[in-house]
CSV table of C-alpha atoms and ligand atoms in Angstrom, one decimal:
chain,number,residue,atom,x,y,z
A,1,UNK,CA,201.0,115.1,-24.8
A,2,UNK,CA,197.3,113.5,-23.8
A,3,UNK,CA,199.5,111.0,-21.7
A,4,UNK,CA,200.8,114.0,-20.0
A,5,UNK,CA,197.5,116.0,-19.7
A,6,UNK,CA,196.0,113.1,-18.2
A,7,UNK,CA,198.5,112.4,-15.8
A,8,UNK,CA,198.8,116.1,-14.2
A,9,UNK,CA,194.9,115.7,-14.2
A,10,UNK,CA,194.4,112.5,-12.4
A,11,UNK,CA,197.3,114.3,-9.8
A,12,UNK,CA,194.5,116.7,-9.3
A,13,UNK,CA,192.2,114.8,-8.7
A,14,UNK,CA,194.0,113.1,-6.0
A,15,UNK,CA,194.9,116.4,-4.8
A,16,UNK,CA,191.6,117.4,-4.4
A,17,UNK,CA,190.2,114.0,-2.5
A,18,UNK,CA,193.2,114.5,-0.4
A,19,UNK,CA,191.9,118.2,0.7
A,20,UNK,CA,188.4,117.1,0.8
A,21,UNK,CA,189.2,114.4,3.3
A,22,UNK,CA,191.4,116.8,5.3
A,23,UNK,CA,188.6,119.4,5.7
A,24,UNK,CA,185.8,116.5,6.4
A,25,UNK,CA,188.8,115.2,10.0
A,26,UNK,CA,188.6,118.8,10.7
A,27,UNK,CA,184.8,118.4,10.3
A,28,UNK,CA,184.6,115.3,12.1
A,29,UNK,CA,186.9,116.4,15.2
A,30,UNK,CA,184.5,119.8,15.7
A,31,UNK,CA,181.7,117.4,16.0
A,32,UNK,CA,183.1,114.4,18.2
A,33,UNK,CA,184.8,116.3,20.9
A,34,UNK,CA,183.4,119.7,22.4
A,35,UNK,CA,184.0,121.7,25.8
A,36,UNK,CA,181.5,122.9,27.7
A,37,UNK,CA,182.7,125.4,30.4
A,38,UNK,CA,179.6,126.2,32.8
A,39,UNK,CA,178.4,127.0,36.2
A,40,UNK,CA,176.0,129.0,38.7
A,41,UNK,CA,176.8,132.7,39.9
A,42,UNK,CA,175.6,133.3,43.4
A,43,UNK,CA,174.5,136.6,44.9
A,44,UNK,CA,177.2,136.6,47.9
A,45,UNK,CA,180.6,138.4,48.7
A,46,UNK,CA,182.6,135.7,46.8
A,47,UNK,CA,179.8,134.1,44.5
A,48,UNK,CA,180.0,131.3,45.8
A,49,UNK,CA,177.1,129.5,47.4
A,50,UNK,CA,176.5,129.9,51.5
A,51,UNK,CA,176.0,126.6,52.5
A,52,UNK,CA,175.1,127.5,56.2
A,53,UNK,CA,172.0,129.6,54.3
A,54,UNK,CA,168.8,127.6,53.0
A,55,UNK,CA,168.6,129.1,49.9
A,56,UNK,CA,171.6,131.2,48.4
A,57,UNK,CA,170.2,133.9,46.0
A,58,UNK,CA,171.7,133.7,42.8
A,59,UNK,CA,173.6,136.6,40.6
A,60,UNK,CA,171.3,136.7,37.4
A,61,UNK,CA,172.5,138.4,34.0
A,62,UNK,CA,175.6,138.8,35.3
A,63,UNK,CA,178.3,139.5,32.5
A,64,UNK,CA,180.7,135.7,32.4
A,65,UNK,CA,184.1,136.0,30.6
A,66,UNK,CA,186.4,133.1,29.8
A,67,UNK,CA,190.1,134.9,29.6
A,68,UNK,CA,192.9,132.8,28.7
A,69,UNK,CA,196.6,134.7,29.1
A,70,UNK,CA,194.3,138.3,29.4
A,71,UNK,CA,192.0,137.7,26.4
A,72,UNK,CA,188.3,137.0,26.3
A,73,UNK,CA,188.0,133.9,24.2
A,74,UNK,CA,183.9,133.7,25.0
A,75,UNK,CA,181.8,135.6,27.2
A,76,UNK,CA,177.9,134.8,28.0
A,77,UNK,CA,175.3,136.0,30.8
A,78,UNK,CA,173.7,134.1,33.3
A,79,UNK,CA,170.3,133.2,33.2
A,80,UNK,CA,167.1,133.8,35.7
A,81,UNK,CA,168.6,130.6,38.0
A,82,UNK,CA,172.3,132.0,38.0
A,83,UNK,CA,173.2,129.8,35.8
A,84,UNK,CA,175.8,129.9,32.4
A,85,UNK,CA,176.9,127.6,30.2
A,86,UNK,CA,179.3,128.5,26.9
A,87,UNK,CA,180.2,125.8,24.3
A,88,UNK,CA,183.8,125.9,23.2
A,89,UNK,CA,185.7,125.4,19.8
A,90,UNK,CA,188.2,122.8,21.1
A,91,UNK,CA,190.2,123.3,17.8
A,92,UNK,CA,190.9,126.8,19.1
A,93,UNK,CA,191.5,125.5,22.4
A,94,UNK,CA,193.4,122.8,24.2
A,95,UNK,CA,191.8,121.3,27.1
A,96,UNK,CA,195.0,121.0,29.1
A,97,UNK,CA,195.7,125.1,28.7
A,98,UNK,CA,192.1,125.4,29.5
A,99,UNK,CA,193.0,125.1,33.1
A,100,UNK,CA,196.3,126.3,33.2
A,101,UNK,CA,195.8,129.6,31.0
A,102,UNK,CA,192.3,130.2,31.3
A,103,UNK,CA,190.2,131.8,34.4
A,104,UNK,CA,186.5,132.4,34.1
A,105,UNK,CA,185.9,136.4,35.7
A,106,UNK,CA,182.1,137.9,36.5
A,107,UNK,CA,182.8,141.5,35.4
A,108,UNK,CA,179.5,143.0,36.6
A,109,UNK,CA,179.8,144.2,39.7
A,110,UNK,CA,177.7,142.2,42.7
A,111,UNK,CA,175.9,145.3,43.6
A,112,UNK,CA,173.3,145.1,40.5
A,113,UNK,CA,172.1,141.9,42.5
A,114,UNK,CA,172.4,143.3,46.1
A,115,UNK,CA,172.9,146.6,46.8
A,116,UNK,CA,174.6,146.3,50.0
A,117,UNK,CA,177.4,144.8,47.7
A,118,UNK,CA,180.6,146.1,46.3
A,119,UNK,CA,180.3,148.0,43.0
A,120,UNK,CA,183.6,147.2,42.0
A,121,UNK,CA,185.9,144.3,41.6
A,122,UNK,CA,185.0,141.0,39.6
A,123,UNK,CA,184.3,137.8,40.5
A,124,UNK,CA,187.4,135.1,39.6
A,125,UNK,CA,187.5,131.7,38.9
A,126,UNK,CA,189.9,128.6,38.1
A,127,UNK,CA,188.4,125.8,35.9
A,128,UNK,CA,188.2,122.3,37.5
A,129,UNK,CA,186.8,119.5,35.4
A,130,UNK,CA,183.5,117.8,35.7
A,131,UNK,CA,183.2,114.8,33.8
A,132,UNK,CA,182.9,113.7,30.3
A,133,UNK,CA,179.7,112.6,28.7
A,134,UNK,CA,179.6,110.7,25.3
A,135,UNK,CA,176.5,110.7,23.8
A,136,UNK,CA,176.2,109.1,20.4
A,137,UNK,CA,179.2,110.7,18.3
A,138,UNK,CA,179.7,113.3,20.7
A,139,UNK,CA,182.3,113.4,23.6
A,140,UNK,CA,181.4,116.2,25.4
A,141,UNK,CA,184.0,117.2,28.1
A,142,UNK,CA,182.6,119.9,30.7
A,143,UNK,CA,184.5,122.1,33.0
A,144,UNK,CA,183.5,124.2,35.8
A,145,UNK,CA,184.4,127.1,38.0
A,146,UNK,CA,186.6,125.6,41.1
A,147,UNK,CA,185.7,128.2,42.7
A,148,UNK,CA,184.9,132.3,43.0
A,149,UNK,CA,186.4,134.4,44.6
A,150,UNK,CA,186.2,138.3,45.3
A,151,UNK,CA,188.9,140.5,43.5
A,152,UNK,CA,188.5,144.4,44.8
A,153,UNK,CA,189.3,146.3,41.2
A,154,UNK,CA,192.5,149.0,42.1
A,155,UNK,CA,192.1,152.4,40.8
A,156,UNK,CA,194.8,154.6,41.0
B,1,NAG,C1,175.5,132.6,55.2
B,1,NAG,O1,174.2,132.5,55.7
B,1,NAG,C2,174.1,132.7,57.1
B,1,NAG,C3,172.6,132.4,57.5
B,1,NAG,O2,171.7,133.0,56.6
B,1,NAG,C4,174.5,134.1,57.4
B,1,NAG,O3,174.5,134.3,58.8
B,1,NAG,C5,176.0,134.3,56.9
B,1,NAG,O4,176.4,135.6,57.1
B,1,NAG,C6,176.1,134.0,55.5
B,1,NAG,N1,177.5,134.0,55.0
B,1,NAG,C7,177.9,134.7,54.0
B,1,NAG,C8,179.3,134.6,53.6
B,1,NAG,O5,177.1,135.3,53.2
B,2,NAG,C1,172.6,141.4,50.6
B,2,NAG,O1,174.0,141.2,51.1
B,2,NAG,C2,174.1,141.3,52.5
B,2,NAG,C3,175.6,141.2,52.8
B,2,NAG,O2,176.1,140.0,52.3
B,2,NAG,C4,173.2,140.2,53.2
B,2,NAG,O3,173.3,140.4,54.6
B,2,NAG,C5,171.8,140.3,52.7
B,2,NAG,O4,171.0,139.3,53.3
B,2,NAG,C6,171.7,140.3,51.2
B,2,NAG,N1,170.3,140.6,50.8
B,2,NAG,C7,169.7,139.7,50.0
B,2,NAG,C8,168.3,140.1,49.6
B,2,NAG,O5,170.2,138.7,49.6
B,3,NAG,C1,186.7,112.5,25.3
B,3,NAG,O1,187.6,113.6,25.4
B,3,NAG,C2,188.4,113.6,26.5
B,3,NAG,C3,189.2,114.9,26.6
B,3,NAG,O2,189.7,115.3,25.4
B,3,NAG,C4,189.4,112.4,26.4
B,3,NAG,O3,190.2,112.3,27.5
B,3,NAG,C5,188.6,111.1,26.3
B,3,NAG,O4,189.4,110.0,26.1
B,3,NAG,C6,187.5,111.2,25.2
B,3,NAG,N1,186.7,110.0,25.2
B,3,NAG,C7,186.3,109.4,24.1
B,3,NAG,C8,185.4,108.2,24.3
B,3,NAG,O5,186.6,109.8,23.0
């Protein structure tokens, strides 16, 4: 009977190292490989920046989605320099159906930074790649838009 008792108990115990050392991977893999997705908004017709102009203005808290197959996975707001940058879960996402699923989309509309602007439509994007970076533990893999465009919203 003790023989027994012990036996179930030091199966427990196993049990439990075994779950602990499942949750500390998980643990482990949140902190050695992250996405970043990020980029700069301009203040044009397509976002993008006028290279033919000295200095582009930029689209400042403007509303940044990530949507992957229609759903918003992260959103964020530019900052005063156009500018966003959202850090991703890569357990919840793969980075191959990061660019085949996802888009990024600028939902408000271009005439909060210019009037003369639509004040409709959204701002779409593809993700393209930018590099990896390890630093330390970290493997840091960013992505960025491959480019806006101008999508008029239809009402009917
Ligand atoms: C880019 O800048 C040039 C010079 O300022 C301007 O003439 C042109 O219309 C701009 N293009 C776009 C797409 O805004
Ligand atoms: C606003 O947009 C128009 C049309 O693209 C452009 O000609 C004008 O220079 C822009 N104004 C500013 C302040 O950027
Ligand atoms: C970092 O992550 C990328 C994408 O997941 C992968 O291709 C690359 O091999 C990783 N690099 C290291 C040093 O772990």
């Amino acid at each position: 009977m003790a023989l027994k008792m012990s036996v179930v108990f030091v199966i427990c115990v196993l049990f439990a190292a075994s779950m602990a050392e499942a949750q500390l991977g998980e643990i482990i893999s949140h902190l050695l490989g992250l996405i970043r997705v990020q980029g700069t908004v301009f203040c044009t017709a397509n976002g993008r920046v006028n290279s033919t102009s000295a200095s582009t203005p930029v689209f400042s808290n403007a509303l940044v989605q990530l949507q992957c197959n229609g759903n918003v996975v992260s959103s964020t707001t530019t900052n005063n320099a156009g500018v966003f940058s959202m850090l991703l879960d890569p357990v919840q996402l793969v980075l191959s159906s990061l660019q085949s699923q996802c888009k990024l989309v600028v939902t408000t509309p271009l005439s909060t930074c210019n009037a003369t602007l639509p004040s409709d439509g959204v701002l779409i994007s593809l993700l393209q790649t930018l590099g990896t970076i390890v630093s330390g533990l970290l493997n840091i893999t960013t992505l960025g838009p491959s480019g806006f465009n101008f999508l008029q919203t239809i009402n009917n």
